[in-house]
Amino acid sequence: MDKWIREINPAGSSKRQLSPEQQRILELEKEVKQLREANDILKKAHVYFLTDHAKKSTR
């Protein structure tokens, strides 16, 4: 997608030159990235608390 955007907008000028649909796609891709990062953090926290709970249970 980035390559396609650079071909359309080679100077890297502002998003105002993108169509509303293209701008919406960029916004959604950014949101997906943020949600995936949040999901990864939650997965790591889940594992941490599971292992912490398991350690306390064996004492």
mmCIF file of C-alpha atoms in Angstrom:
data_model
loop_
_atom_site.group_PDB
_atom_site.id
_atom_site.type_symbol
_atom_site.label_atom_id
_atom_site.label_comp_id
_atom_site.label_asym_id
_atom_site.label_seq_id
_atom_site.Cartn_x
_atom_site.Cartn_y
_atom_site.Cartn_z
ATOM 1 C CA MET A 1 0.000 0.000 0.000
ATOM 2 C CA ASP A 2 2.829 2.404 0.830
ATOM 3 C CA LYS A 3 4.398 1.887 -2.576
ATOM 4 C CA TRP A 4 1.085 2.609 -4.239
ATOM 5 C CA ILE A 5 0.655 5.820 -2.239
ATOM 6 C CA ARG A 6 4.179 6.964 -3.112
ATOM 7 C CA GLU A 7 3.435 6.380 -6.793
ATOM 8 C CA ILE A 8 0.298 8.488 -6.533
ATOM 9 C CA ASN A 9 1.906 11.084 -4.280
ATOM 10 C CA PRO A 10 5.679 10.937 -4.968
ATOM 11 C CA ALA A 11 6.582 14.215 -3.265
ATOM 12 C CA GLY A 12 5.137 12.987 0.016
ATOM 13 C CA SER A 13 2.817 15.942 0.150
ATOM 14 C CA SER A 14 -0.093 16.192 2.532
ATOM 15 C CA LYS A 15 -2.980 13.777 2.840
ATOM 16 C CA ARG A 16 -5.307 16.420 1.416
ATOM 17 C CA GLN A 17 -4.440 15.220 -2.075
ATOM 18 C CA LEU A 18 -5.691 11.718 -1.320
ATOM 19 C CA SER A 19 -9.251 10.830 -2.115
ATOM 20 C CA PRO A 20 -11.576 10.424 0.878
ATOM 21 C CA GLU A 21 -11.498 6.673 0.338
ATOM 22 C CA GLN A 22 -7.697 6.592 0.310
ATOM 23 C CA GLN A 23 -7.546 8.723 3.428
ATOM 24 C CA ARG A 24 -10.049 6.425 5.168
ATOM 25 C CA ILE A 25 -7.952 3.391 4.229
ATOM 26 C CA LEU A 26 -4.875 5.008 5.765
ATOM 27 C CA GLU A 27 -6.807 5.813 8.941
ATOM 28 C CA LEU A 28 -8.116 2.256 9.186
ATOM 29 C CA GLU A 29 -4.655 0.787 8.622
ATOM 30 C CA LYS A 30 -3.309 2.973 11.419
ATOM 31 C CA GLU A 31 -6.128 1.839 13.700
ATOM 32 C CA VAL A 32 -5.499 -1.825 12.850
ATOM 33 C CA LYS A 33 -1.821 -1.379 13.745
ATOM 34 C CA GLN A 34 -2.719 0.208 17.086
ATOM 35 C CA LEU A 35 -5.236 -2.523 17.886
ATOM 36 C CA ARG A 36 -2.740 -5.254 17.048
ATOM 37 C CA GLU A 37 -0.157 -3.637 19.322
ATOM 38 C CA ALA A 38 -2.725 -3.400 22.127
ATOM 39 C CA ASN A 39 -3.685 -7.030 21.565
ATOM 40 C CA ASP A 40 -0.037 -8.104 21.793
ATOM 41 C CA ILE A 41 0.331 -6.224 25.081
ATOM 42 C CA LEU A 42 -2.781 -7.893 26.463
ATOM 43 C CA LYS A 43 -1.525 -11.326 25.410
ATOM 44 C CA LYS A 44 1.783 -10.705 27.190
ATOM 45 C CA ALA A 45 -0.015 -9.468 30.298
ATOM 46 C CA HIS A 46 -2.229 -12.550 30.253
ATOM 47 C CA VAL A 47 0.786 -14.861 30.124
ATOM 48 C CA TYR A 48 2.513 -12.868 32.872
ATOM 49 C CA PHE A 49 -0.449 -13.111 35.223
ATOM 50 C CA LEU A 50 -0.964 -16.792 34.458
ATOM 51 C CA THR A 51 2.646 -17.614 35.293
ATOM 52 C CA ASP A 52 2.566 -15.365 38.363
ATOM 53 C CA HIS A 53 -0.610 -17.068 39.577
ATOM 54 C CA ALA A 54 0.888 -20.511 38.919
ATOM 55 C CA LYS A 55 3.974 -19.607 40.972
ATOM 56 C CA LYS A 56 1.798 -18.477 43.890
ATOM 57 C CA SER A 57 -0.328 -21.635 43.678
ATOM 58 C CA THR A 58 2.675 -23.922 44.049
ATOM 59 C CA ARG A 59 3.881 -22.276 47.257
#
